[in-house]
Every structure is written in structure tokens, then in C-alpha cells.
Coordinates of C-alpha atoms and ligand atoms in Angstrom, one line a residue:
M1 CA -57.1 -12.5 -41.4
L2 CA -54.2 -13.5 -43.4
H3 CA -53.2 -9.9 -43.8
T4 CA -53.4 -9.4 -40.0
A5 CA -51.3 -12.6 -39.3
K6 CA -48.7 -11.3 -41.8
N7 CA -48.7 -8.0 -40.0
R8 CA -48.3 -9.7 -36.6
T9 CA -45.4 -11.8 -37.9
F10 CA -43.8 -8.6 -39.4
D11 CA -44.3 -6.7 -36.1
T12 CA -42.7 -9.5 -34.1
L13 CA -39.7 -9.7 -36.5
M14 CA -39.3 -5.9 -36.3
S15 CA -39.3 -5.9 -32.5
Y16 CA -36.7 -8.7 -32.5
Y17 CA -34.7 -6.8 -35.0
I18 CA -34.8 -3.5 -32.9
L19 CA -33.9 -5.5 -29.8
Y20 CA -31.0 -7.1 -31.7
I21 CA -29.6 -3.8 -32.8
I22 CA -30.1 -2.2 -29.3
C23 CA -28.3 -5.2 -27.7
V24 CA -25.3 -4.6 -30.0
F25 CA -25.4 -0.8 -29.4
L26 CA -25.8 -1.2 -25.6
N27 CA -23.0 -3.6 -25.2
L28 CA -20.2 -2.4 -27.4
F29 CA -18.1 -0.7 -24.8
I30 CA -14.4 -1.2 -24.6
S31 CA -12.4 0.4 -21.7
D32 CA -9.4 2.6 -21.9
I33 CA -6.1 0.8 -21.1
S34 CA -3.0 1.9 -19.4
V35 CA -0.1 -0.5 -19.8
K36 CA 3.6 -0.4 -19.0
R37 CA 6.0 -0.2 -21.9
G38 CA 6.9 -3.8 -22.9
Q39 CA 3.7 -5.4 -21.6
A40 CA 0.9 -6.7 -23.8
I41 CA -2.1 -4.6 -24.8
T42 CA -5.3 -6.7 -24.9
F43 CA -8.8 -5.7 -25.9
W44 CA -11.7 -8.2 -26.2
W45 CA -15.4 -8.1 -26.6
D46 CA -18.1 -10.8 -26.5
A47 CA -21.0 -10.2 -28.9
N48 CA -24.5 -11.5 -28.2
C49 CA -25.2 -12.2 -31.9
E50 CA -23.3 -13.2 -34.9
V51 CA -21.3 -10.2 -36.3
K52 CA -18.2 -9.5 -38.3
G53 CA -15.5 -7.5 -36.5
K54 CA -12.8 -5.1 -37.6
W55 CA -10.2 -3.5 -35.4
K56 CA -8.8 0.0 -36.2
K57 CA -6.1 2.2 -34.7
D58 CA -6.5 5.9 -35.2
G59 CA -8.8 5.2 -38.2
L60 CA -6.5 2.6 -39.9
T61 CA -7.5 -1.0 -40.1
L62 CA -5.3 -3.4 -38.2
H63 CA -4.3 -6.8 -39.6
N64 CA -2.7 -9.9 -38.1
G65 CA 1.1 -10.0 -38.2
G66 CA 4.1 -8.9 -36.3
R67 CA 3.2 -7.9 -32.8
I68 CA -0.5 -7.8 -33.7
T69 CA -2.8 -10.8 -33.1
I70 CA -6.5 -10.5 -34.0
N71 CA -8.8 -13.3 -33.1
Q72 CA -12.5 -14.0 -33.8
S73 CA -14.0 -17.1 -32.4
E74 CA -15.6 -19.7 -34.7
D75 CA -19.1 -18.8 -33.7
S76 CA -18.3 -15.1 -34.5
L77 CA -19.2 -14.1 -30.9
S78 CA -15.8 -13.3 -29.4
F79 CA -13.3 -10.7 -30.7
S80 CA -9.9 -9.9 -29.3
L81 CA -6.9 -7.8 -30.3
T82 CA -3.5 -8.3 -28.7
I83 CA -0.4 -6.2 -29.3
S84 CA 2.6 -7.7 -27.6
K85 CA 5.5 -5.7 -26.2
A86 CA 3.9 -2.3 -26.1
T87 CA 5.9 0.7 -27.4
G88 CA 5.2 4.4 -27.6
E89 CA 3.8 3.9 -31.2
D90 CA 0.9 1.8 -29.8
E91 CA -0.5 4.8 -27.9
G92 CA -3.7 6.1 -29.5
G93 CA -7.4 5.4 -30.1
Y94 CA -8.5 1.8 -30.9
T95 CA -11.9 1.1 -32.4
L96 CA -13.8 -2.2 -32.8
E97 CA -16.3 -2.0 -35.6
L98 CA -19.0 -4.7 -35.7
S99 CA -21.4 -5.3 -38.5
N100 CA -24.0 -7.8 -39.8
R101 CA -26.9 -7.6 -42.3
K102 CA -28.9 -5.5 -39.8
G103 CA -26.4 -2.7 -39.2
Q104 CA -23.1 -1.6 -37.8
V105 CA -21.9 -0.4 -34.4
S106 CA -18.5 0.6 -33.1
G107 CA -16.8 1.2 -29.7
S108 CA -13.5 3.0 -29.0
A109 CA -10.9 3.2 -26.3
K110 CA -7.6 4.8 -25.7
V111 CA -4.2 3.1 -24.9
K112 CA -1.8 5.0 -22.7
L113 CA 1.7 3.8 -21.8
L114 CA 2.8 4.0 -18.2
D115 CA 6.5 4.4 -17.4
Y116 CA 6.2 2.1 -14.3
A117 CA 4.2 -1.1 -13.8
L118 CA 3.5 -0.1 -10.2
A119 CA 3.2 3.4 -8.7
W120 CA 6.4 4.3 -6.9
R121 CA 4.5 6.3 -4.3
T122 CA 1.0 5.7 -3.0
M123 CA -1.9 8.0 -3.6
D124 CA -5.0 7.1 -1.6
C125 CA -8.0 9.3 -2.5
Q126 CA -10.2 7.2 -0.1
A127 CA -8.2 8.7 2.7
N128 CA -9.1 12.3 1.8
D129 CA -11.9 12.8 4.3
A130 CA -9.9 11.2 7.1
V131 CA -6.9 13.4 6.4
K132 CA -9.1 16.5 6.1
T133 CA -10.8 15.8 9.5
A134 CA -7.4 15.2 11.2
L135 CA -6.1 18.5 9.8
R136 CA -9.2 20.3 10.8
E137 CA -8.8 19.0 14.4
F138 CA -5.1 19.4 14.5
R139 CA -3.6 21.6 17.3
P140 CA 0.2 22.3 17.7
S141 CA 1.9 20.1 20.4
N142 CA 3.7 23.2 21.9
P143 CA 1.3 25.7 23.5
E144 CA 3.7 28.5 22.7
A145 CA 2.7 28.1 19.1
Q146 CA -1.0 28.8 18.7
R147 CA -0.8 27.9 15.1
L148 CA 1.8 26.5 12.8
R149 CA 3.3 29.0 10.3
F150 CA 4.5 28.0 6.8
L151 CA 6.4 30.3 4.6
L152 CA 5.9 30.0 0.8
H153 CA 8.9 30.9 -1.3
G154 CA 10.0 30.4 -4.8
P155 CA 10.2 32.1 -8.2
V156 CA 7.5 34.4 -9.5
G157 CA 4.6 32.5 -11.1
A158 CA 5.5 29.2 -9.4
G159 CA 2.0 29.0 -7.9
K160 CA 2.5 30.3 -4.3
S161 CA -0.7 32.3 -4.2
S162 CA -2.5 29.5 -5.9
I163 CA -1.5 27.0 -3.2
V164 CA -3.2 29.1 -0.5
N165 CA -6.3 29.2 -2.7
S166 CA -6.2 25.5 -3.5
I167 CA -5.9 24.6 0.2
N168 CA -8.8 26.9 1.1
T169 CA -10.7 25.3 -1.8
V170 CA -10.1 21.8 -0.4
F171 CA -11.3 22.8 3.2
Q172 CA -14.2 24.9 2.2
G173 CA -15.5 22.5 -0.5
R174 CA -15.9 25.2 -3.1
I175 CA -13.6 26.9 -5.6
K176 CA -11.8 29.9 -4.1
V177 CA -11.0 32.5 -6.7
N178 CA -7.3 33.5 -7.0
A179 CA -7.4 37.2 -7.5
H180 CA -3.6 37.4 -7.3
A181 CA -2.7 34.7 -9.7
P182 CA -2.6 36.3 -13.1
P183 CA -1.5 34.0 -15.9
G184 CA 2.0 34.0 -17.4
T185 CA 3.4 36.9 -15.4
D186 CA 7.1 37.2 -14.9
T187 CA 7.1 39.9 -12.4
T188 CA 5.9 39.5 -8.9
E189 CA 2.3 40.3 -8.0
T190 CA 2.7 39.8 -4.2
K191 CA 4.6 42.7 -2.8
T192 CA 3.6 42.8 0.9
Y193 CA 4.1 40.2 3.6
K194 CA 0.8 38.6 4.4
T195 CA -0.5 35.9 6.6
H196 CA -3.2 33.7 4.9
K197 CA -5.5 31.9 7.2
I198 CA -7.1 28.6 6.2
E199 CA -10.8 28.3 7.0
N200 CA -13.2 25.4 7.0
Q201 CA -16.8 25.5 5.6
Q202 CA -18.1 27.1 8.7
G203 CA -15.6 29.9 8.6
N204 CA -13.5 28.6 11.5
E205 CA -9.8 29.0 11.3
L206 CA -7.6 26.0 11.2
S207 CA -4.4 25.8 13.3
F208 CA -2.0 26.6 10.5
V209 CA -1.3 29.6 8.3
F210 CA 0.7 30.4 5.2
N211 CA 2.8 33.4 4.8
D212 CA 3.2 34.5 1.2
L213 CA 6.0 36.9 0.2
M214 CA 7.3 38.5 -2.9
G215 CA 8.6 36.0 -5.5
L216 CA 12.3 35.5 -6.3
E217 CA 13.4 37.1 -9.5
R218 CA 16.4 36.8 -11.7
Q219 CA 17.2 40.4 -12.2
K220 CA 19.2 42.3 -9.6
R221 CA 17.2 44.8 -7.5
C222 CA 14.0 42.7 -8.3
G223 CA 12.1 40.3 -6.1
V224 CA 12.5 39.5 -2.4
L225 CA 16.1 39.5 -0.9
P226 CA 17.3 36.2 0.6
D227 CA 18.1 38.1 3.9
D228 CA 14.5 39.3 4.1
I229 CA 13.3 35.7 3.7
I230 CA 15.6 34.7 6.6
S231 CA 14.2 37.6 8.7
A232 CA 10.7 36.4 7.9
I233 CA 11.6 32.9 8.9
K234 CA 13.0 34.1 12.2
G235 CA 9.7 36.0 12.8
H236 CA 11.2 39.5 12.5
I237 CA 8.8 40.7 9.7
I238 CA 5.3 41.9 10.6
D239 CA 2.3 41.5 8.3
G240 CA 1.7 44.4 5.9
Y241 CA 5.4 45.1 5.2
E242 CA 6.0 46.0 1.6
F243 CA 9.3 44.4 0.5
N244 CA 12.0 46.6 -0.9
P245 CA 14.1 44.7 -3.4
T246 CA 17.1 47.0 -2.9
S247 CA 17.4 46.9 0.9
E248 CA 16.6 44.5 3.8
L249 CA 14.3 45.3 6.6
K250 CA 16.3 45.9 9.9
T251 CA 14.3 48.3 11.9
G252 CA 11.0 50.3 12.0
R253 CA 7.4 49.6 12.6
Y254 CA 7.4 46.4 10.5
Y255 CA 10.4 44.9 12.3
N256 CA 9.7 42.6 15.2
S257 CA 13.0 42.6 17.2
N258 CA 11.6 40.1 19.8
P259 CA 9.7 37.4 18.0
T260 CA 8.0 34.5 19.9
L261 CA 7.7 30.9 18.7
D262 CA 4.3 31.8 17.3
D263 CA 5.7 34.6 15.1
K264 CA 8.4 32.3 13.7
V265 CA 8.1 30.1 10.6
H266 CA 7.9 26.4 11.4
C267 CA 8.4 25.0 7.9
L268 CA 9.8 26.6 4.8
V269 CA 7.8 25.6 1.7
C270 CA 9.7 26.0 -1.5
V271 CA 7.4 26.2 -4.6
I272 CA 8.8 25.2 -7.9
P273 CA 6.9 24.6 -11.2
A274 CA 7.6 21.1 -12.6
N275 CA 7.7 22.3 -16.2
K276 CA 10.5 24.9 -15.4
I277 CA 12.8 22.7 -13.4
P278 CA 14.8 21.2 -16.3
L279 CA 15.3 24.8 -17.6
L280 CA 16.9 26.0 -14.4
E281 CA 20.7 25.6 -14.3
E282 CA 22.3 24.8 -11.0
H283 CA 23.9 28.2 -11.1
D284 CA 20.6 30.0 -12.0
I285 CA 20.3 33.0 -9.8
V286 CA 16.8 31.9 -8.5
I287 CA 18.2 28.4 -7.6
M288 CA 21.3 30.1 -5.9
K289 CA 19.0 32.3 -3.8
M290 CA 16.8 29.3 -2.9
K291 CA 19.9 27.3 -1.9
E292 CA 21.2 30.3 0.2
V293 CA 17.9 30.4 2.1
G294 CA 17.9 26.6 2.4
D295 CA 21.4 26.6 4.0
D296 CA 20.3 29.1 6.6
V297 CA 17.1 27.1 7.3
K298 CA 19.2 23.9 7.8
I299 CA 21.3 25.7 10.5
L300 CA 18.1 26.9 12.2
E301 CA 16.9 23.2 12.0
I302 CA 13.6 24.3 10.5
P303 CA 12.1 21.7 8.1
R304 CA 12.1 22.5 4.4
V305 CA 9.8 20.9 1.8
V306 CA 9.2 21.4 -1.9
L307 CA 5.8 21.7 -3.5
M308 CA 6.3 20.9 -7.2
T309 CA 3.4 22.6 -8.9
H310 CA 2.3 22.6 -12.6
V311 CA 2.6 18.8 -12.8
D312 CA -0.1 18.9 -15.5
K313 CA 2.3 20.9 -17.7
C314 CA 5.2 18.5 -17.3
C315 CA 3.7 15.2 -18.5
P316 CA 0.8 14.5 -20.9
L317 CA -0.2 11.3 -19.1
V318 CA -0.6 13.3 -15.8
N319 CA -2.4 16.1 -17.7
E320 CA -5.0 13.6 -18.8
D321 CA -5.2 11.7 -15.5
L322 CA -3.7 13.1 -12.4
G323 CA -4.2 9.7 -10.8
K324 CA -1.3 8.4 -12.9
I325 CA 1.2 10.9 -11.3
Y326 CA 3.3 8.2 -9.6
F327 CA 3.5 6.2 -12.8
S328 CA 5.1 9.1 -14.7
K329 CA 8.8 9.0 -15.4
K330 CA 8.7 12.7 -16.3
V331 CA 7.3 13.6 -12.9
K332 CA 9.9 11.4 -11.1
I333 CA 12.7 12.9 -13.2
A334 CA 11.5 16.5 -12.4
M335 CA 11.4 15.6 -8.7
Q336 CA 14.9 14.1 -8.8
D337 CA 16.2 17.1 -10.7
C338 CA 14.6 19.4 -8.1
S339 CA 16.1 17.3 -5.3
I340 CA 19.6 17.7 -6.7
K341 CA 19.3 21.4 -7.6
L342 CA 17.8 22.4 -4.3
G343 CA 19.4 19.8 -2.0
V344 CA 16.1 18.6 -0.7
P345 CA 15.5 14.8 -0.2
M346 CA 12.9 13.1 -2.5
N347 CA 10.7 12.3 0.5
C348 CA 10.3 16.0 1.2
I349 CA 9.2 16.8 -2.4
F350 CA 5.5 16.7 -3.1
P351 CA 4.0 17.1 -6.6
V352 CA 0.7 19.0 -6.7
K353 CA -1.7 20.5 -9.1
N354 CA -3.3 23.7 -8.1
Y355 CA -6.9 24.7 -8.7
H356 CA -6.5 27.2 -11.5
E357 CA -9.0 26.4 -14.3
E358 CA -11.3 23.9 -12.6
N359 CA -14.9 24.8 -11.7
C360 CA -15.5 22.0 -9.3
L361 CA -13.6 20.0 -6.8
D362 CA -11.5 17.0 -7.9
K363 CA -10.6 14.2 -5.5
K364 CA -7.2 13.5 -7.1
M365 CA -6.1 17.1 -6.9
D366 CA -7.4 17.2 -3.3
C367 CA -5.5 14.0 -2.5
L368 CA -2.1 15.3 -3.6
I369 CA -2.7 18.7 -1.8
L370 CA -3.8 17.0 1.4
D371 CA -0.9 14.5 1.4
A372 CA 1.6 17.4 1.0
L373 CA -0.1 19.5 3.7
N374 CA -0.3 16.6 6.1
K375 CA 3.4 16.0 5.9
I376 CA 4.2 19.8 6.2
V377 CA 2.0 19.9 9.4
D378 CA 3.8 16.8 10.7
F379 CA 7.3 18.2 10.1
A380 CA 6.4 21.6 11.5
N381 CA 4.8 20.1 14.6
D382 CA 7.9 18.0 15.2
Y383 CA 9.9 21.3 15.0
V384 CA 7.7 23.2 17.5
K385 CA 7.7 20.1 19.8
K386 CA 11.5 20.2 19.9
Q387 CA 11.4 23.8 21.1
I388 CA 9.7 22.8 24.4
E389 CA 12.8 21.9 26.3
Ligands
LIG401 N1 -1.5 24.6 -15.1 C1 -1.2 25.0 -13.9 N2 -1.3 26.3 -13.6 C2 -1.0 26.8 -12.4 C3 -0.7 25.9 -11.3 N3 -0.5 26.6 -10.2 C4 -0.7 27.9 -10.5 N4 -1.0 28.0 -11.8 C5 -1.1 29.2 -12.6 O1 0.2 29.9 -12.7 C6 0.0 31.3 -12.6 C7 0.9 31.9 -11.5 O2 0.4 31.4 -10.2 P1 0.5 32.3 -8.9 O3 -0.1 31.5 -7.8 O4 0.1 33.7 -9.0 O5 2.1 32.2 -8.7 P2 3.0 33.0 -7.6 O6 3.6 34.2 -8.3 O7 4.0 32.1 -7.2 O8 2.1 33.5 -6.5 C8 -1.5 31.6 -12.5 O9 -2.0 31.8 -13.7 C9 -2.0 30.2 -11.9 O10 -3.4 30.0 -12.3 C10 -0.7 24.4 -11.6 O11 -0.5 23.6 -10.8 N5 -1.0 24.1 -12.9
LIG402 MG1 1.8 35.3 -5.6

């Protein structure tokens, strides 16, 4: 009997003990923190049993002093770590280790510094479905244009072909493979003038198309000629034309001498990779060619926007979390640089990340793509509306 009673007591103690450890294990979760430079970083955790705590940063134990304040309540149930006036050095992995006679548990979180306390432009992923529906139902306001036409232009490897794939990915709800986006190429893959339709999940065409043309290149006699880009904008170039880097198209079966509003381009979409912008001099030949086209487009009163791709490669914060894009100084600086070099206002520059390595859809990527596309459609529709009178 005594033996059994002893066993029962032991069993009860064991189950309390297991519960005790499980509680600690289940609850030790500290969240990642993003703070603005200069603000305080604060972690805290409330234990459900008496434990000893130790804070570590990147494996090294932290101690009270300087900007660091470590607190443990008298009952040993509350733990906090505060680091005042956050600097770049404070970024990293923080761990709280808790221990008592019964065992040890730990929880970790990361600290990331934001360049701005508030996002300088809004990004609303909740609006994705509404924007998608509006774009699916969109029809141009001028019946002479059955669909809006956008021309993608920019340096080779900027992500022009990937944009068409990304937009189709967003509308079809599944990853579209980019057969013409080989990695790290410096010479142009797209050689012929092509209209890319955008389709929804049911295979129905949306009321806007993208024309992709040969990329701009640095070397003479390579890449598309600015005069050919202007011809394409004016609607003179017919699908299937193979660009000749040494002479412009002026006549022949691919030359449309009498283009309608439907054949014309309604918005010029410059595509520039964010990570390459600082490397481009104002007198770089690609920039000069893009400016030349931009000046002609201004005279024609056709809207011009910039899609700044490869944002993931220009800022580690954005690479880790695309949702932090408008907190990133590096992204803002790249956009300002782009605005100065190409002469495009900031509100016509849209940072995007293309689908290129992902195997499923991402609402933050979709949000940036949809926001840019929505504005392009708006600007282009304003242009076709103006042509009514
Ligand atoms: N990391 C990253 N890679 C991209 C992005 N957009 C395109 N790429 C990659 O860049 C390369 C060139 O893209 P592509 O669309 O062919 O450029 P194009 O020459 O302008 O048509 C491909 O390997 C793409 O997968 C992006 O936003 N981020
Ligand atoms: Mg291409």
C-alpha cells in the first residue's frame, strides 16, 4: 500500500514536472523587432514559474551598463532587456535563456533597424483583391483603343520579360515560367517586337498589353536603336519585326505607315534594376538613350513611368522582408537617383520585385506589382481619353 502511495505521489510529481517544463517550452517566444535608428529596443518575457534568465546577443552574454538595461522582477517571473538609442551595431540575433533546477529553455528573435519611423509611401496588401478585380474589369475610356498598350524599355537584364511573367503570375494565381529570362546575361535575349497579352485564370484577355523589345546596350551597333523605340511608340512597328541594331525600320512589311490609336503606345514603361542605378553615370550611353526616348515621349505627351526592379538586391532589409520597402533608405536613394538620371518624377517611379525564384505567390510582391500596374493603367487611360477631342 505504502509502495503504491509512494508511486502515486511520484507520478503526480512527475506530471507536474512535465507540465512545468512544457509550460516554459510552450511560452518562450520572443518576436522579431524592427526599430528606427535612435529608438529603444525592448524585449520582455513573463515566465509562469520561477526561473533564472540570461540575455545573449549573437551568442555573447549581455550585461547591464551603457545603453543596456537588463531587468528581472523580484519574483523572478518577468524579464526585460532594453537597449537605448539603437545603432547599426544592435542588429542581430537576441536570445533569452531561462533555467531552473528542472531544465533550460531559450527563445530567440532578430533586431532589424529601419531607416524611417514611418513608411514614406503606403503599401496596402489588403487591397490586392480589389485592385485585381478593378484591373480585370477595366476597359479603356476611348473606344478607339480596344486595349491599352505599354512599351517596356530599358537595359538588357533589367527584368522586362520578367515583368510580363510577374503580371501574368499575379492574374493567373500561379507561377508563370520565364523562358526568356536567363540569369546574368549582358546581351539581349528579346530580338523581335512582341505583344504580350495578360490573361486571367479563365484564360480571358485583360484590356492591356505589354510590348517587349530588344534591350538597350552600351556598345555601338548593339541593342535597339532609340529611333526604333520612337517608331514603336508611334505605332509604326508591327509584331514579329526582328530589330536591326544597325539600321532603323522605315518601310516594308513590318512598317505600319498609318497607325491607329490602338496600335500606338499609351505609356512608356522604363525598366531599371535598383542595384545598377548607382553604377550608371549620367552620361552612360544607356541613360543617354533612355533620356533621348524620354524627351520624344514628353513631346508626344505620352506618360512615362519607371519600374525599378531587383529591389531585393539593393537593400538587405528589403531582401528579408519586402513589406519594409518604404522604410528603406537605400530604396529611396535609388529611386531619387533614378528620378534625377532619367528625369522622371518620384511619383512615377515604382519599386517592384519580379517573380524569379519563388515557387508560390507572395502578397507583398503582388501588392507592389498591382500598385504599379494600377497607376500605369490610370496614366495611359488619361492619355487615350485626351485623344477623344
Ligand atoms: N533578384 C531579382 N532578379 C530578377 C528580378 N527581375 C528579373 N530578375 C532576373 O534578372 C534576369 C534578367 O531578367 P529579364 O526579365 O530576362 O530581363 P530583360 O533582359 O530586361 O528582359 C533573370 O535571371 C531574372 O530572373 C528581380 O526583381 N529580382
Ligand atoms: Mg527580355
